mmCIF file of C-alpha atoms in Angstrom:
data_model
loop_
_atom_site.group_PDB
_atom_site.id
_atom_site.type_symbol
_atom_site.label_atom_id
_atom_site.label_comp_id
_atom_site.label_asym_id
_atom_site.label_seq_id
_atom_site.Cartn_x
_atom_site.Cartn_y
_atom_site.Cartn_z
ATOM 1 C CA UNK Y 1 -121.751 -51.591 -37.071
ATOM 2 C CA UNK Y 2 -119.292 -54.969 -37.303
ATOM 3 C CA UNK Y 3 -120.542 -58.035 -37.306
ATOM 4 C CA UNK Y 4 -118.149 -61.231 -36.845
ATOM 5 C CA UNK Y 5 -118.480 -64.546 -36.904
ATOM 6 C CA UNK Y 6 -116.370 -68.015 -36.504
ATOM 7 C CA UNK Y 7 -117.311 -71.332 -36.586
ATOM 8 C CA UNK Y 8 -117.067 -74.752 -34.788
ATOM 9 C CA UNK Y 9 -115.101 -74.360 -31.156
ATOM 10 C CA UNK Y 10 -115.076 -78.248 -30.192
ATOM 11 C CA UNK Y 11 -113.998 -78.068 -26.326
ATOM 12 C CA UNK Y 12 -110.592 -76.041 -27.431
ATOM 13 C CA UNK Y 13 -110.094 -72.619 -25.184
ATOM 14 C CA UNK Y 14 -106.836 -72.196 -26.957
ATOM 15 C CA UNK Y 15 -108.292 -71.480 -30.132
ATOM 16 C CA UNK Y 16 -111.118 -69.863 -28.700
ATOM 17 C CA UNK Y 17 -108.825 -67.359 -27.253
ATOM 18 C CA UNK Y 18 -107.425 -66.867 -30.464
ATOM 19 C CA UNK Y 19 -110.829 -66.603 -32.428
ATOM 20 C CA UNK Y 20 -111.579 -63.882 -30.163
ATOM 21 C CA UNK Y 21 -108.439 -62.486 -30.245
ATOM 22 C CA UNK Y 22 -108.443 -62.086 -33.995
ATOM 23 C CA UNK Y 23 -112.033 -60.768 -33.812
ATOM 24 C CA UNK Y 24 -110.585 -57.481 -31.866
ATOM 25 C CA UNK Y 25 -113.455 -58.436 -28.896
ATOM 26 C CA UNK Y 26 -110.969 -58.571 -26.172
ATOM 27 C CA UNK Y 27 -109.262 -55.730 -24.505
ATOM 28 C CA UNK Y 28 -105.553 -56.085 -25.828
ATOM 29 C CA UNK Y 29 -104.236 -55.737 -22.227
ATOM 30 C CA UNK Y 30 -106.962 -56.689 -19.349
ATOM 31 C CA UNK Y 31 -108.239 -60.097 -21.259
ATOM 32 C CA UNK Y 32 -106.102 -63.384 -20.535
ATOM 33 C CA UNK Y 33 -107.230 -66.608 -21.257
ATOM 34 C CA UNK Y 34 -108.593 -66.869 -18.344
ATOM 35 C CA UNK Y 35 -111.032 -64.029 -17.347
ATOM 36 C CA UNK Y 36 -112.330 -62.011 -20.975
ATOM 37 C CA UNK Y 37 -112.509 -58.454 -20.933
ATOM 38 C CA UNK Y 38 -114.856 -57.548 -23.462
ATOM 39 C CA UNK Y 39 -113.812 -54.372 -25.823
ATOM 40 C CA UNK Y 40 -115.276 -55.051 -28.701
ATOM 41 C CA UNK Y 41 -118.108 -51.616 -28.669
ATOM 42 C CA UNK Y 42 -121.126 -52.335 -30.573
ATOM 43 C CA UNK Y 43 -119.904 -55.338 -32.304
ATOM 44 C CA UNK Y 44 -121.964 -58.460 -33.179
ATOM 45 C CA UNK Y 45 -120.778 -61.672 -32.451
ATOM 46 C CA UNK Y 46 -121.659 -64.704 -34.043
ATOM 47 C CA UNK Y 47 -120.745 -67.963 -33.186
ATOM 48 C CA UNK Y 48 -121.475 -70.653 -35.299
ATOM 49 C CA UNK Y 49 -122.112 -73.765 -32.941
ATOM 50 C CA UNK Y 50 -120.423 -76.874 -31.562
ATOM 51 C CA UNK Y 51 -118.979 -75.726 -28.936
ATOM 52 C CA UNK Y 52 -119.265 -78.903 -27.532
ATOM 53 C CA UNK Y 53 -117.472 -82.432 -28.204
ATOM 54 C CA UNK Y 54 -113.806 -83.428 -29.652
ATOM 55 C CA UNK Y 55 -111.777 -81.185 -26.910
ATOM 56 C CA UNK Y 56 -111.352 -80.995 -23.186
ATOM 57 C CA UNK Y 57 -112.643 -77.580 -22.286
ATOM 58 C CA UNK Y 58 -116.287 -77.733 -22.976
ATOM 59 C CA UNK Y 59 -117.405 -75.736 -20.023
ATOM 60 C CA UNK Y 60 -114.203 -73.351 -19.994
ATOM 61 C CA UNK Y 61 -115.434 -72.801 -23.036
ATOM 62 C CA UNK Y 62 -118.797 -71.938 -22.308
ATOM 63 C CA UNK Y 63 -118.375 -69.776 -19.348
ATOM 64 C CA UNK Y 64 -115.811 -68.020 -21.694
ATOM 65 C CA UNK Y 65 -118.433 -66.712 -23.779
ATOM 66 C CA UNK Y 66 -121.035 -66.692 -21.669
ATOM 67 C CA UNK Y 67 -119.159 -64.293 -19.965
ATOM 68 C CA UNK Y 68 -118.256 -61.770 -22.891
ATOM 69 C CA UNK Y 69 -122.641 -62.391 -23.427
ATOM 70 C CA UNK Y 70 -122.816 -60.609 -20.371
ATOM 71 C CA UNK Y 71 -120.530 -58.010 -20.647
ATOM 72 C CA UNK Y 72 -121.061 -56.917 -24.394
ATOM 73 C CA UNK Y 73 -124.284 -55.114 -23.844
ATOM 74 C CA UNK Y 74 -123.192 -52.445 -21.835
ATOM 75 C CA UNK Y 75 -121.126 -51.346 -24.841
ATOM 76 C CA UNK Y 76 -123.559 -51.566 -27.129
ATOM 77 C CA UNK Y 77 -122.709 -54.967 -28.375
ATOM 78 C CA UNK Y 78 -124.004 -58.239 -28.152
ATOM 79 C CA UNK Y 79 -123.183 -62.145 -28.375
ATOM 80 C CA UNK Y 80 -124.948 -64.475 -30.216
ATOM 81 C CA UNK Y 81 -124.633 -68.477 -29.805
ATOM 82 C CA UNK Y 82 -126.124 -71.204 -32.067
ATOM 83 C CA UNK Y 83 -126.871 -74.751 -32.078
ATOM 84 C CA UNK Y 84 -124.916 -77.083 -33.869
ATOM 85 C CA UNK Y 85 -125.459 -80.912 -33.968
ATOM 86 C CA UNK Y 86 -123.066 -81.497 -31.302
ATOM 87 C CA UNK Y 87 -125.042 -79.669 -28.758
ATOM 88 C CA UNK Y 88 -127.999 -81.974 -29.896
ATOM 89 C CA UNK Y 89 -125.971 -85.227 -29.886
ATOM 90 C CA UNK Y 90 -125.201 -84.492 -26.493
ATOM 91 C CA UNK Y 91 -128.571 -83.215 -25.609
ATOM 92 C CA UNK Y 92 -130.165 -86.993 -26.759
ATOM 93 C CA UNK Y 93 -127.516 -88.374 -24.501
ATOM 94 C CA UNK Y 94 -125.086 -89.507 -27.645
ATOM 95 C CA UNK Y 95 -121.409 -88.658 -26.128
ATOM 96 C CA UNK Y 96 -119.415 -90.471 -28.957
ATOM 97 C CA UNK Y 97 -117.597 -87.867 -29.821
ATOM 98 C CA UNK Y 98 -116.713 -86.460 -26.507
ATOM 99 C CA UNK Y 99 -113.249 -86.513 -25.483
ATOM 100 C CA UNK Y 100 -112.572 -88.033 -22.052
ATOM 101 C CA UNK Y 101 -110.954 -85.334 -20.357
ATOM 102 C CA UNK Y 102 -114.192 -83.162 -21.414
ATOM 103 C CA UNK Y 103 -115.750 -85.545 -19.340
ATOM 104 C CA UNK Y 104 -113.136 -85.458 -16.462
ATOM 105 C CA UNK Y 105 -113.981 -81.504 -16.719
ATOM 106 C CA UNK Y 106 -117.538 -81.849 -16.481
ATOM 107 C CA UNK Y 107 -117.054 -84.083 -13.680
ATOM 108 C CA UNK Y 108 -114.860 -81.477 -11.387
ATOM 109 C CA UNK Y 109 -117.401 -78.580 -12.230
ATOM 110 C CA UNK Y 110 -120.602 -80.592 -11.621
ATOM 111 C CA UNK Y 111 -120.763 -83.977 -10.400
ATOM 112 C CA UNK Y 112 -118.586 -83.790 -7.436
ATOM 113 C CA UNK Y 113 -120.988 -80.933 -6.153
ATOM 114 C CA UNK Y 114 -123.724 -82.778 -6.934
ATOM 115 C CA UNK Y 115 -123.244 -85.904 -5.026
ATOM 116 C CA UNK Y 116 -122.945 -83.558 -2.054
ATOM 117 C CA UNK Y 117 -126.623 -82.249 -2.908
ATOM 118 C CA UNK Y 118 -128.645 -84.925 -3.817
ATOM 119 C CA UNK Y 119 -129.883 -88.446 -2.539
ATOM 120 C CA UNK Y 120 -128.621 -87.432 0.720
ATOM 121 C CA UNK Y 121 -125.557 -86.716 -0.155
ATOM 122 C CA UNK Y 122 -124.267 -89.634 -1.931
ATOM 123 C CA UNK Y 123 -123.978 -90.291 -5.619
ATOM 124 C CA UNK Y 124 -127.059 -92.343 -6.139
ATOM 125 C CA UNK Y 125 -128.467 -89.626 -8.238
ATOM 126 C CA UNK Y 126 -126.067 -90.967 -11.064
ATOM 127 C CA UNK Y 127 -128.243 -94.103 -10.923
ATOM 128 C CA UNK Y 128 -130.916 -92.526 -13.341
ATOM 129 C CA UNK Y 129 -128.360 -92.182 -16.016
ATOM 130 C CA UNK Y 130 -127.307 -96.115 -16.252
ATOM 131 C CA UNK Y 131 -123.329 -95.410 -16.288
ATOM 132 C CA UNK Y 132 -123.668 -92.953 -19.159
ATOM 133 C CA UNK Y 133 -122.052 -89.891 -18.714
ATOM 134 C CA UNK Y 134 -124.220 -89.023 -15.567
ATOM 135 C CA UNK Y 135 -122.795 -85.001 -14.944
ATOM 136 C CA UNK Y 136 -122.812 -84.776 -18.756
ATOM 137 C CA UNK Y 137 -126.014 -85.914 -19.534
ATOM 138 C CA UNK Y 138 -127.451 -83.826 -16.819
ATOM 139 C CA UNK Y 139 -125.783 -80.883 -18.055
ATOM 140 C CA UNK Y 140 -126.597 -81.263 -21.265
ATOM 141 C CA UNK Y 141 -130.222 -82.345 -21.646
ATOM 142 C CA UNK Y 142 -133.031 -81.162 -21.870
ATOM 143 C CA UNK Y 143 -134.301 -79.226 -19.041
ATOM 144 C CA UNK Y 144 -131.145 -80.065 -17.436
ATOM 145 C CA UNK Y 145 -128.466 -77.909 -15.622
ATOM 146 C CA UNK Y 146 -128.047 -75.884 -18.149
ATOM 147 C CA UNK Y 147 -131.063 -75.675 -20.164
ATOM 148 C CA UNK Y 148 -132.377 -72.445 -18.401
ATOM 149 C CA UNK Y 149 -128.663 -70.405 -18.175
ATOM 150 C CA UNK Y 150 -127.457 -71.395 -20.932
ATOM 151 C CA UNK Y 151 -129.931 -73.363 -24.168
ATOM 152 C CA UNK Y 152 -132.496 -71.129 -23.588
ATOM 153 C CA UNK Y 153 -130.543 -67.852 -24.995
ATOM 154 C CA UNK Y 154 -129.097 -69.958 -27.830
ATOM 155 C CA UNK Y 155 -130.684 -70.051 -31.312
ATOM 156 C CA UNK Y 156 -130.869 -72.397 -34.408
ATOM 157 C CA UNK Y 157 -130.319 -69.617 -36.964
ATOM 158 C CA UNK Y 158 -130.538 -65.675 -36.789
ATOM 159 C CA UNK Y 159 -130.461 -63.004 -39.084
ATOM 160 C CA UNK Y 160 -128.042 -59.735 -38.412
ATOM 161 C CA UNK Y 161 -128.839 -57.196 -40.995
ATOM 162 C CA UNK Y 162 -128.199 -59.003 -44.923
ATOM 163 C CA UNK Y 163 -126.739 -62.580 -43.378
ATOM 164 C CA UNK Y 164 -128.269 -65.453 -41.798
ATOM 165 C CA UNK Y 165 -126.073 -67.455 -39.654
ATOM 166 C CA UNK Y 166 -126.734 -71.104 -38.752
ATOM 167 C CA UNK Y 167 -124.482 -74.173 -37.748
ATOM 168 C CA UNK Y 168 -124.888 -76.188 -41.378
ATOM 169 C CA UNK Y 169 -127.328 -74.598 -43.819
ATOM 170 C CA UNK Y 170 -131.180 -73.406 -44.676
ATOM 171 C CA UNK Y 171 -133.408 -73.988 -46.905
ATOM 172 C CA UNK Y 172 -136.438 -72.698 -48.520
ATOM 173 C CA UNK Y 173 -138.110 -76.409 -47.415
ATOM 174 C CA UNK Y 174 -136.774 -75.351 -43.555
ATOM 175 C CA UNK Y 175 -138.672 -72.124 -43.654
ATOM 176 C CA UNK Y 176 -141.877 -73.431 -45.052
ATOM 177 C CA UNK Y 177 -141.905 -76.725 -42.546
ATOM 178 C CA UNK Y 178 -140.010 -74.830 -39.197
ATOM 179 C CA UNK Y 179 -142.339 -71.755 -39.731
ATOM 180 C CA UNK Y 180 -139.563 -69.723 -40.558
ATOM 181 C CA UNK Y 181 -136.116 -68.798 -38.718
ATOM 182 C CA UNK Y 182 -138.151 -67.434 -35.526
ATOM 183 C CA UNK Y 183 -140.375 -70.559 -35.589
ATOM 184 C CA UNK Y 184 -137.291 -73.019 -35.292
ATOM 185 C CA UNK Y 185 -135.336 -70.967 -32.328
ATOM 186 C CA UNK Y 186 -138.976 -70.519 -30.239
ATOM 187 C CA UNK Y 187 -139.308 -74.550 -30.984
ATOM 188 C CA UNK Y 188 -135.904 -75.310 -29.650
ATOM 189 C CA UNK Y 189 -135.859 -73.018 -26.484
ATOM 190 C CA UNK Y 190 -139.386 -74.664 -25.436
ATOM 191 C CA UNK Y 191 -137.879 -78.144 -25.598
ATOM 192 C CA UNK Y 192 -134.647 -77.068 -24.222
ATOM 193 C CA UNK Y 193 -136.505 -75.497 -21.491
ATOM 194 C CA UNK Y 194 -139.883 -77.790 -21.095
ATOM 195 C CA UNK Y 195 -139.982 -80.005 -17.580
ATOM 196 C CA UNK Y 196 -139.807 -83.647 -18.307
ATOM 197 C CA UNK Y 197 -142.526 -85.755 -17.534
ATOM 198 C CA UNK Y 198 -142.601 -87.058 -13.691
ATOM 199 C CA UNK Y 199 -141.210 -90.225 -14.452
ATOM 200 C CA UNK Y 200 -137.992 -88.950 -15.477
ATOM 201 C CA UNK Y 201 -137.688 -86.638 -12.800
ATOM 202 C CA UNK Y 202 -136.107 -89.045 -9.916
ATOM 203 C CA UNK Y 203 -133.583 -86.709 -8.817
ATOM 204 C CA UNK Y 204 -132.218 -88.627 -6.153
ATOM 205 C CA UNK Y 205 -132.287 -92.241 -7.808
ATOM 206 C CA UNK Y 206 -134.052 -93.433 -5.017
ATOM 207 C CA UNK Y 207 -136.840 -95.546 -6.308
ATOM 208 C CA UNK Y 208 -135.100 -97.836 -8.188
ATOM 209 C CA UNK Y 209 -134.965 -101.513 -6.840
ATOM 210 C CA UNK Y 210 -133.155 -103.500 -9.341
ATOM 211 C CA UNK Y 211 -130.653 -103.019 -12.381
ATOM 212 C CA UNK Y 212 -133.896 -103.864 -15.178
ATOM 213 C CA UNK Y 213 -135.299 -100.477 -13.725
ATOM 214 C CA UNK Y 214 -132.436 -98.159 -14.096
ATOM 215 C CA UNK Y 215 -131.774 -99.224 -17.440
ATOM 216 C CA UNK Y 216 -135.452 -99.014 -18.516
ATOM 217 C CA UNK Y 217 -135.208 -95.255 -17.061
ATOM 218 C CA UNK Y 218 -132.441 -94.828 -18.769
ATOM 219 C CA UNK Y 219 -133.943 -95.787 -22.538
ATOM 220 C CA UNK Y 220 -137.180 -94.020 -21.705
ATOM 221 C CA UNK Y 221 -134.486 -90.844 -20.828
ATOM 222 C CA UNK Y 222 -133.354 -91.638 -24.861
ATOM 223 C CA UNK Y 223 -136.154 -92.256 -26.233
ATOM 224 C CA UNK Y 224 -138.417 -88.775 -24.801
ATOM 225 C CA UNK Y 225 -135.362 -86.664 -25.908
ATOM 226 C CA UNK Y 226 -134.949 -88.317 -29.178
ATOM 227 C CA UNK Y 227 -138.777 -88.683 -29.819
ATOM 228 C CA UNK Y 228 -139.646 -84.973 -28.429
ATOM 229 C CA UNK Y 229 -136.478 -83.450 -30.021
ATOM 230 C CA UNK Y 230 -137.724 -80.469 -32.815
ATOM 231 C CA UNK Y 231 -137.039 -81.466 -36.264
ATOM 232 C CA UNK Y 232 -135.018 -78.679 -37.496
ATOM 233 C CA UNK Y 233 -132.106 -79.790 -34.628
ATOM 234 C CA UNK Y 234 -132.485 -83.972 -35.421
ATOM 235 C CA UNK Y 235 -130.685 -85.742 -38.095
ATOM 236 C CA UNK Y 236 -127.858 -87.748 -38.464
ATOM 237 C CA UNK Y 237 -124.522 -87.833 -40.806
ATOM 238 C CA UNK Y 238 -125.979 -87.211 -44.165
ATOM 239 C CA UNK Y 239 -129.410 -85.721 -43.091
ATOM 240 C CA UNK Y 240 -130.945 -82.606 -44.159
ATOM 241 C CA UNK Y 241 -131.670 -80.210 -41.029
ATOM 242 C CA UNK Y 242 -130.064 -77.252 -40.620
ATOM 243 C CA UNK Y 243 -127.454 -78.494 -38.478
ATOM 244 C CA UNK Y 244 -126.464 -81.304 -40.162
ATOM 245 C CA UNK Y 245 -126.599 -80.675 -44.127
ATOM 246 C CA UNK Y 246 -123.690 -80.028 -46.287
ATOM 247 C CA UNK Y 247 -124.961 -78.955 -49.774
ATOM 248 C CA UNK Y 248 -123.195 -75.573 -49.027
ATOM 249 C CA UNK Y 249 -120.018 -76.663 -47.244
ATOM 250 C CA UNK Y 250 -118.599 -79.968 -49.020
ATOM 251 C CA UNK Y 251 -116.557 -80.487 -50.189
ATOM 252 C CA UNK Y 252 -113.864 -78.336 -48.050
ATOM 253 C CA UNK Y 253 -112.270 -75.535 -50.042
ATOM 254 C CA UNK Y 254 -113.908 -75.879 -53.544
ATOM 255 C CA UNK Y 255 -117.420 -75.714 -55.063
ATOM 256 C CA UNK Y 256 -120.162 -77.432 -53.940
ATOM 257 C CA UNK Y 257 -120.724 -81.663 -54.855
ATOM 258 C CA UNK Y 258 -123.770 -80.810 -56.640
ATOM 259 C CA UNK Y 259 -123.531 -76.901 -57.475
ATOM 260 C CA UNK Y 260 -126.336 -76.252 -59.513
ATOM 261 C CA UNK Y 261 -128.563 -77.768 -57.332
ATOM 262 C CA UNK Y 262 -126.944 -76.085 -54.243
ATOM 263 C CA UNK Y 263 -127.067 -72.561 -56.215
ATOM 264 C CA UNK Y 264 -130.737 -72.821 -56.651
ATOM 265 C CA UNK Y 265 -131.731 -74.045 -53.023
ATOM 266 C CA UNK Y 266 -129.616 -70.904 -51.438
ATOM 267 C CA UNK Y 267 -131.650 -68.963 -54.283
ATOM 268 C CA UNK Y 268 -134.926 -69.953 -53.521
ATOM 269 C CA UNK Y 269 -134.161 -69.709 -49.589
ATOM 270 C CA UNK Y 270 -133.265 -66.220 -49.891
ATOM 271 C CA UNK Y 271 -136.575 -65.453 -52.078
ATOM 272 C CA UNK Y 272 -138.746 -67.289 -49.710
ATOM 273 C CA UNK Y 273 -137.072 -64.719 -46.961
ATOM 274 C CA UNK Y 274 -137.644 -61.757 -49.275
ATOM 275 C CA UNK Y 275 -141.165 -62.598 -50.413
ATOM 276 C CA UNK Y 276 -142.638 -64.409 -46.897
ATOM 277 C CA UNK Y 277 -141.156 -62.013 -44.402
ATOM 278 C CA UNK Y 278 -139.330 -59.108 -46.165
ATOM 279 C CA UNK Y 279 -136.233 -60.044 -45.327
ATOM 280 C CA UNK Y 280 -133.322 -59.212 -47.432
ATOM 281 C CA UNK Y 281 -130.697 -61.340 -46.821
ATOM 282 C CA UNK Y 282 -127.587 -61.735 -49.332
ATOM 283 C CA UNK Y 283 -125.344 -64.327 -47.757
ATOM 284 C CA UNK Y 284 -125.240 -67.238 -45.193
ATOM 285 C CA UNK Y 285 -122.819 -67.951 -42.991
ATOM 286 C CA UNK Y 286 -122.264 -71.536 -41.856
ATOM 287 C CA UNK Y 287 -119.973 -73.761 -39.871
ATOM 288 C CA UNK Y 288 -120.077 -77.569 -39.777
ATOM 289 C CA UNK Y 289 -117.806 -78.775 -42.396
ATOM 290 C CA UNK Y 290 -113.674 -77.611 -41.569
ATOM 291 C CA UNK Y 291 -112.409 -75.801 -44.441
ATOM 292 C CA UNK Y 292 -108.352 -75.015 -44.618
ATOM 293 C CA UNK Y 293 -109.648 -71.185 -44.443
ATOM 294 C CA UNK Y 294 -112.472 -69.303 -44.688
ATOM 295 C CA UNK Y 295 -114.260 -69.064 -48.310
ATOM 296 C CA UNK Y 296 -117.140 -68.416 -50.137
ATOM 297 C CA UNK Y 297 -119.039 -70.609 -52.288
ATOM 298 C CA UNK Y 298 -122.198 -70.006 -55.075
ATOM 299 C CA UNK Y 299 -121.711 -66.912 -55.981
ATOM 300 C CA UNK Y 300 -120.630 -65.345 -52.751
ATOM 301 C CA UNK Y 301 -123.753 -66.464 -51.181
ATOM 302 C CA UNK Y 302 -122.537 -69.138 -48.728
ATOM 303 C CA UNK Y 303 -119.685 -68.298 -46.354
ATOM 304 C CA UNK Y 304 -117.865 -71.252 -44.842
ATOM 305 C CA UNK Y 305 -116.294 -70.587 -41.404
ATOM 306 C CA UNK Y 306 -115.239 -73.908 -39.902
ATOM 307 C CA UNK Y 307 -111.556 -73.796 -40.376
ATOM 308 C CA UNK Y 308 -111.199 -76.766 -37.958
ATOM 309 C CA UNK Y 309 -109.240 -75.020 -35.154
ATOM 310 C CA UNK Y 310 -110.019 -77.158 -32.499
ATOM 311 C CA UNK Y 311 -106.967 -79.107 -31.937
ATOM 312 C CA UNK Y 312 -109.192 -82.439 -31.294
ATOM 313 C CA UNK Y 313 -110.532 -81.626 -35.266
ATOM 314 C CA UNK Y 314 -107.418 -80.301 -37.315
ATOM 315 C CA UNK Y 315 -105.726 -78.136 -35.180
ATOM 316 C CA UNK Y 316 -105.731 -75.161 -37.932
ATOM 317 C CA UNK Y 317 -104.978 -71.590 -37.396
ATOM 318 C CA UNK Y 318 -108.454 -69.552 -36.561
ATOM 319 C CA UNK Y 319 -109.507 -67.089 -38.963
ATOM 320 C CA UNK Y 320 -112.989 -64.617 -38.395
ATOM 321 C CA UNK Y 321 -115.096 -63.617 -40.830
ATOM 322 C CA UNK Y 322 -115.668 -59.289 -40.727
ATOM 323 C CA UNK Y 323 -118.818 -57.669 -42.204
ATOM 324 C CA UNK Y 324 -118.878 -54.178 -41.425
ATOM 325 C CA UNK Y 325 -122.717 -53.528 -41.875
ATOM 326 C CA UNK Y 326 -123.593 -50.997 -44.715
ATOM 327 C CA UNK Y 327 -119.810 -50.136 -44.137
ATOM 328 C CA UNK Y 328 -119.505 -49.394 -48.261
ATOM 329 C CA UNK Y 329 -120.566 -46.967 -50.812
ATOM 330 C CA UNK Y 330 -124.242 -46.983 -51.007
ATOM 331 C CA UNK Y 331 -124.535 -48.817 -48.029
ATOM 332 C CA UNK Y 332 -122.949 -51.737 -49.165
ATOM 333 C CA UNK Y 333 -121.333 -54.536 -46.722
ATOM 334 C CA UNK Y 334 -117.691 -54.434 -46.482
ATOM 335 C CA UNK Y 335 -116.734 -58.130 -46.047
ATOM 336 C CA UNK Y 336 -113.127 -59.315 -44.732
ATOM 337 C CA UNK Y 337 -111.232 -62.494 -42.870
ATOM 338 C CA UNK Y 338 -109.507 -61.499 -39.810
ATOM 339 C CA UNK Y 339 -106.601 -63.677 -39.065
ATOM 340 C CA UNK Y 340 -104.315 -64.082 -35.737
ATOM 341 C CA UNK Y 341 -101.359 -62.444 -37.077
ATOM 342 C CA UNK Y 342 -103.418 -59.141 -37.490
ATOM 343 C CA UNK Y 343 -104.260 -59.270 -41.041
ATOM 344 C CA UNK Y 344 -107.405 -57.818 -42.802
ATOM 345 C CA UNK Y 345 -107.792 -60.286 -46.064
ATOM 346 C CA UNK Y 346 -110.029 -59.124 -48.790
ATOM 347 C CA UNK Y 347 -113.498 -60.976 -49.324
ATOM 348 C CA UNK Y 348 -112.389 -61.086 -53.047
ATOM 349 C CA UNK Y 349 -109.355 -63.587 -51.986
ATOM 350 C CA UNK Y 350 -111.665 -66.195 -50.933
ATOM 351 C CA UNK Y 351 -114.019 -66.631 -53.383
ATOM 352 C CA UNK Y 352 -114.473 -70.380 -54.833
ATOM 353 C CA UNK Y 353 -115.324 -70.779 -58.963
ATOM 354 C CA UNK Y 354 -116.584 -73.198 -60.536
ATOM 355 C CA UNK Y 355 -114.551 -74.480 -63.572
ATOM 356 C CA UNK Y 356 -116.611 -74.019 -66.781
ATOM 357 C CA UNK Y 357 -115.450 -77.671 -67.742
#
């Protein structure tokens, strides 16, 4: 069975389309950049997070992937979407990486319609967000417009076959602290879908009597999200959470900064999965840190698949990791890198090696 995976999309539909073409999941003649048709059979696609921010077509990308997720099961396939740190930022009302045209897209798709539905047909509902991109915040926050249809179906990390997928990395400490992979996923799904306190359910904005009340309510909204957010989604630049860490992936295109520590961390993680969960994991696939090309470090155990393909990042050429589960002799997985021009590159050509001096 084919498992294919790629990294950060960051609101670039053209990059996403090229990822999917390289993945050989789209129908070669019926699919278009506006209408995807699944033709991947029983393949499993894992997108490693960061669909949001830096680009102008975030909802377009989400709709595209959601459409494929609905189609794939008819052929025995599956689409799995993971949370990245930028999904976590947006859930907290932190939009410093949002592209202005991305904000416009969300306004067109959600904002104007809501003006006609809420607050007696006026835009007064926007007050509760105190001018901080109301449509974006309402779409991506916990208990928001996309929490049930989208976020409740996403994961922090998954294991498919012998491979663990995550946005930035998983350690033994994460597994112990957050009750394993499923513990993280359950906590995040519950957080996104749990009903907000009554004082934040001000959908029509009618109760406000002063500017100060508006500001205080928006601050309460931001504090409630940040204080209740699961730790496995939390952090910031330099943090050690599964959506923020860079111990396995930085610096780009070479061995990690502290290779011996990183090797021990990833080995301990796999040992913990085997001991506590009886899962034989042989590799970890992650995005988050842009590379020039997909590559593997730490004795082939850390595959880095974020190639900075979005025009809002580096505009690099998309590549896709392909794992053929037990496709080799004696049930060994076969790993390749798929390119947009149809080439299949052996995993042996993309290993980063630690120099002996």
